[in-house]
């Protein structure tokens, strides 16, 4: 951290949650870290676990559930991921695998 005004690295943290430059006296707030993407990732992981073994076989229905909690783009990607991961987890036959892959493709149509 260095002073945005004079560039000095001689900076201290104030109890008011501000930084102050010891060199020029400039004060500025601690930048707020945006954690919203972490919440989205946690939500996706939670949804993945909830639906990976759910008896929902079509992308359409899966999307309808996921879209309640995610934006459309995230919901489509997650729905496809769930269908494909399910195929790998279940060690399906070739024809069942193809059906799940085809269903996953529908998520992007
Ligand atoms: Zn300064």
Coordinates of N, CA and C and ligand atoms in Angstrom, one line a residue:
X1 N 0.9 -1.2 0.0 CA 0.0 0.0 0.0 C 0.9 1.2 0.0
X2 N 0.6 2.1 -0.9 CA 1.3 3.4 -0.9 C 0.3 4.5 -1.1
X3 N 0.7 5.7 -0.8 CA -0.2 6.9 -0.8 C -0.6 7.2 -2.3
X4 N -1.9 7.3 -2.6 CA -2.3 7.6 -3.9 C -2.0 9.0 -4.4
X5 N -1.7 9.8 -3.4 CA -1.4 11.3 -3.7 C 0.1 11.5 -4.0
X6 N 0.9 11.0 -3.0 CA 2.4 11.3 -3.2 C 3.2 10.1 -3.5
X7 N 2.6 8.9 -3.3 CA 3.3 7.7 -3.7 C 4.2 7.2 -2.5
X8 N 4.2 7.8 -1.4 CA 5.0 7.4 -0.3 C 4.5 6.1 0.3
X9 N 5.4 5.2 0.7 CA 5.0 3.9 1.3 C 4.9 4.0 2.8
X10 N 5.1 5.2 3.3 CA 5.0 5.4 4.7 C 3.6 5.7 5.2
X11 N 2.8 4.6 5.3 CA 1.4 4.7 5.4 C 0.9 4.0 6.7
X12 N 0.0 4.6 7.4 CA -0.5 3.9 8.6 C -2.0 3.7 8.5
X13 N -2.5 2.8 9.3 CA -3.9 2.5 9.4 C -4.5 3.2 10.5
X14 N -5.6 3.9 10.3 CA -6.3 4.7 11.4 C -7.4 3.8 11.9
X15 N -7.8 4.1 13.2 CA -8.9 3.3 13.8 C -10.2 3.6 13.1
X16 N -10.3 4.7 12.3 CA -11.5 5.0 11.6 C -11.6 4.2 10.2
X17 N -10.8 3.1 10.1 CA -10.8 2.3 8.9 C -10.3 3.1 7.7
X18 N -9.4 4.0 7.9 CA -8.8 4.8 6.8 C -7.3 4.6 6.8
X19 N -6.7 4.8 5.7 CA -5.3 4.9 5.7 C -4.9 6.4 5.7
X20 N -3.7 6.6 6.3 CA -3.2 8.0 6.3 C -1.7 8.0 5.9
X21 N -1.4 8.9 5.1 CA 0.0 9.0 4.7 C 0.8 9.9 5.7
X22 N 1.9 9.3 6.2 CA 2.7 10.0 7.2 C 3.5 11.1 6.5
X23 N 3.6 11.0 5.2 CA 4.5 11.9 4.5 C 3.7 13.2 4.2
X24 N 2.5 13.1 3.5 CA 1.8 14.3 3.1 C 0.5 14.5 3.9
X25 N 0.1 13.5 4.7 CA -1.1 13.7 5.5 C -2.4 13.3 4.8
X26 N -2.3 12.8 3.6 CA -3.5 12.4 2.8 C -4.2 11.2 3.5
X27 N -5.5 11.2 3.5 CA -6.2 10.1 4.0 C -7.2 9.5 3.0
X28 N -7.3 8.2 3.0 CA -8.3 7.6 2.1 C -8.8 6.3 2.7
X29 N -10.0 5.9 2.3 CA -10.7 4.8 2.9 C -10.0 3.4 2.4
X30 N -10.1 2.4 3.3 CA -9.7 1.1 2.9 C -10.6 0.6 1.8
X31 N -10.0 0.1 0.7 CA -10.8 -0.3 -0.4 C -11.6 -1.5 0.0
X32 N -12.9 -1.5 -0.4 CA -13.8 -2.6 0.0 C -13.6 -3.8 -1.0
X33 N -13.3 -4.9 -0.5 CA -13.2 -6.1 -1.3 C -14.5 -6.6 -1.7
X34 N -14.7 -6.9 -3.0 CA -16.0 -7.4 -3.5 C -16.0 -9.0 -3.3
X35 N -16.8 -9.4 -2.4 CA -16.9 -10.9 -2.2 C -18.1 -11.5 -2.9
X36 N -18.8 -10.7 -3.7 CA -20.1 -11.3 -4.3 C -19.8 -12.5 -5.2
X37 N -18.6 -12.5 -5.9 CA -18.3 -13.7 -6.7 C -18.1 -14.9 -5.9
X38 N -17.6 -14.8 -4.6 CA -17.4 -16.0 -3.8 C -18.8 -16.5 -3.4
X39 N -19.7 -15.7 -3.1 CA -21.1 -16.1 -2.8 C -21.7 -16.9 -3.9
X40 N -21.5 -16.4 -5.2 CA -22.0 -17.1 -6.3 C -21.4 -18.5 -6.5
X41 N -20.0 -18.6 -6.2 CA -19.4 -19.9 -6.3 C -19.9 -20.8 -5.3
X42 N -20.1 -20.4 -4.1 CA -20.6 -21.2 -3.0 C -22.0 -21.7 -3.4
X43 N -22.8 -20.8 -3.9 CA -24.2 -21.1 -4.3 C -24.1 -22.2 -5.4
X44 N -23.2 -22.1 -6.4 CA -23.1 -23.0 -7.4 C -22.7 -24.4 -6.9
X45 N -21.8 -24.4 -6.0 CA -21.3 -25.7 -5.4 C -22.5 -26.4 -4.6
X46 N -23.3 -25.6 -3.9 CA -24.4 -26.1 -3.1 C -25.4 -26.6 -4.1
X47 N -25.7 -25.9 -5.2 CA -26.7 -26.4 -6.1 C -26.3 -27.6 -6.9
X48 N -25.0 -27.7 -7.1 CA -24.4 -28.9 -7.8 C -24.7 -30.1 -6.9
X49 N -24.3 -30.0 -5.7 CA -24.5 -31.1 -4.8 C -26.0 -31.5 -4.6
X50 N -26.9 -30.5 -4.7 CA -28.3 -30.7 -4.5 C -28.9 -31.5 -5.7
X51 N -28.4 -31.1 -6.9 CA -29.1 -31.7 -8.1 C -28.3 -32.8 -8.8
X52 N -27.1 -33.1 -8.3 CA -26.3 -34.1 -9.0 C -27.0 -35.4 -9.0
X53 N -27.7 -35.7 -7.9 CA -28.4 -37.0 -7.8 C -29.9 -36.9 -7.8
X54 N -30.3 -35.7 -8.2 CA -31.8 -35.5 -8.2 C -32.4 -36.2 -9.4
X55 N -33.7 -36.6 -9.2 CA -34.3 -37.3 -10.3 C -34.8 -36.4 -11.4
X56 N -34.0 -35.4 -11.8 CA -34.4 -34.5 -12.9 C -33.5 -34.8 -14.1
X57 N -34.2 -35.3 -15.1 CA -33.4 -35.9 -16.3 C -33.3 -34.9 -17.4
X58 N -34.1 -33.9 -17.5 CA -34.0 -33.0 -18.6 C -33.4 -31.7 -18.2
X59 N -32.7 -31.1 -19.2 CA -32.0 -29.8 -19.0 C -33.1 -28.8 -18.7
X60 N -34.2 -28.9 -19.4 CA -35.2 -27.9 -19.3 C -35.7 -27.7 -17.8
X61 N -35.9 -28.8 -17.2 CA -36.4 -28.8 -15.8 C -35.3 -28.4 -14.8
X62 N -34.1 -28.9 -15.1 CA -32.9 -28.5 -14.3 C -32.7 -27.0 -14.4
X63 N -32.8 -26.5 -15.6 CA -32.6 -25.0 -15.8 C -33.6 -24.2 -15.0
X64 N -34.8 -24.7 -15.0 CA -35.9 -24.0 -14.3 C -35.6 -23.9 -12.9
X65 N -35.1 -25.0 -12.3 CA -34.7 -25.0 -10.9 C -33.5 -24.1 -10.6
X66 N -32.5 -24.2 -11.4 CA -31.2 -23.4 -11.2 C -31.5 -21.9 -11.4
X67 N -32.4 -21.6 -12.4 CA -32.6 -20.2 -12.7 C -33.3 -19.4 -11.6
X68 N -33.8 -20.2 -10.6 CA -34.4 -19.5 -9.5 C -33.3 -18.8 -8.6
X69 N -32.1 -19.4 -8.7 CA -31.0 -18.9 -7.8 C -29.8 -18.3 -8.6
X70 N -29.7 -18.5 -9.9 CA -28.6 -18.0 -10.6 C -29.0 -17.2 -11.8
X71 N -28.1 -16.4 -12.4 CA -28.5 -15.8 -13.6 C -28.5 -16.8 -14.7
X72 N -29.1 -16.4 -15.9 CA -29.3 -17.4 -16.9 C -28.0 -18.1 -17.4
X73 N -27.0 -17.3 -17.6 CA -25.7 -17.8 -18.1 C -25.2 -18.9 -17.2
X74 N -25.1 -18.5 -15.9 CA -24.5 -19.4 -14.9 C -25.4 -20.7 -14.8
X75 N -26.7 -20.5 -14.8 CA -27.7 -21.6 -14.7 C -27.4 -22.6 -15.9
X76 N -27.3 -22.1 -17.1 CA -27.0 -23.0 -18.3 C -25.7 -23.8 -18.1
X77 N -24.7 -23.1 -17.7 CA -23.4 -23.8 -17.6 C -23.5 -24.8 -16.5
X78 N -24.1 -24.5 -15.4 CA -24.2 -25.4 -14.3 C -25.0 -26.6 -14.6
X79 N -26.1 -26.3 -15.3 CA -27.0 -27.4 -15.7 C -26.3 -28.4 -16.6
X80 N -25.5 -27.9 -17.6 CA -24.8 -28.8 -18.4 C -23.7 -29.6 -17.6
X81 N -23.1 -28.9 -16.7 CA -22.0 -29.5 -15.9 C -22.6 -30.7 -15.0
X82 N -23.8 -30.4 -14.5 CA -24.5 -31.4 -13.6 C -24.8 -32.6 -14.5
X83 N -25.4 -32.4 -15.7 CA -25.7 -33.6 -16.5 C -24.5 -34.4 -16.9
X84 N -23.4 -33.7 -17.3 CA -22.2 -34.4 -17.7 C -21.6 -35.1 -16.5
X85 N -21.5 -34.4 -15.4 CA -20.8 -35.1 -14.2 C -21.6 -36.3 -13.8
X86 N -22.9 -36.2 -13.9 CA -23.8 -37.3 -13.6 C -23.4 -38.5 -14.4
X87 N -23.2 -38.3 -15.7 CA -22.9 -39.3 -16.6 C -21.6 -40.0 -16.2
X88 N -20.6 -39.2 -15.7 CA -19.3 -39.8 -15.3 C -19.5 -40.6 -14.0
X89 N -20.3 -40.0 -13.1 CA -20.4 -40.6 -11.8 C -21.2 -42.0 -11.8
X90 N -22.1 -42.1 -12.8 CA -22.9 -43.3 -12.8 C -22.4 -44.4 -13.7
X91 N -21.3 -44.1 -14.4 CA -20.7 -45.2 -15.3 C -21.8 -45.7 -16.2
X92 N -22.4 -44.9 -16.9 CA -23.6 -45.3 -17.7 C -23.1 -46.0 -19.0
X93 N -24.1 -46.7 -19.6 CA -23.8 -47.3 -20.9 C -23.6 -46.2 -21.9
X94 N -23.1 -46.7 -23.1 CA -22.8 -45.7 -24.2 C -24.0 -44.9 -24.6
X95 N -25.1 -45.6 -24.7 CA -26.3 -45.0 -25.2 C -26.9 -44.0 -24.2
X96 N -26.8 -44.3 -22.9 CA -27.2 -43.4 -21.9 C -26.3 -42.2 -21.8
X97 N -25.0 -42.4 -22.0 CA -24.1 -41.3 -22.0 C -24.4 -40.4 -23.1
X98 N -24.7 -40.9 -24.3 CA -25.0 -40.1 -25.4 C -26.3 -39.2 -25.2
X99 N -27.2 -39.9 -24.5 CA -28.5 -39.2 -24.2 C -28.2 -38.0 -23.3
X100 N -27.4 -38.2 -22.2 CA -27.1 -37.2 -21.3 C -26.3 -36.0 -21.9
X101 N -25.3 -36.4 -22.9 CA -24.6 -35.4 -23.6 C -25.5 -34.6 -24.4
X102 N -26.4 -35.2 -25.1 CA -27.4 -34.5 -26.0 C -28.2 -33.6 -25.1
X103 N -28.6 -34.0 -23.9 CA -29.4 -33.2 -23.0 C -28.6 -32.0 -22.5
X104 N -27.3 -32.2 -22.3 CA -26.4 -31.2 -21.8 C -26.3 -30.1 -22.9
X105 N -26.2 -30.6 -24.2 CA -26.1 -29.6 -25.3 C -27.3 -28.7 -25.4
X106 N -28.5 -29.3 -25.0 CA -29.7 -28.5 -25.1 C -29.6 -27.3 -24.1
X107 N -28.8 -27.4 -23.1 CA -28.7 -26.3 -22.1 C -28.2 -25.0 -22.8
X108 N -27.6 -25.2 -24.0 CA -27.0 -24.0 -24.6 C -27.8 -23.6 -25.8
X109 N -28.9 -24.2 -26.0 CA -29.7 -23.8 -27.2 C -30.8 -22.8 -26.9
Ligands
LIG1 ZN1 1.2 11.0 0.8

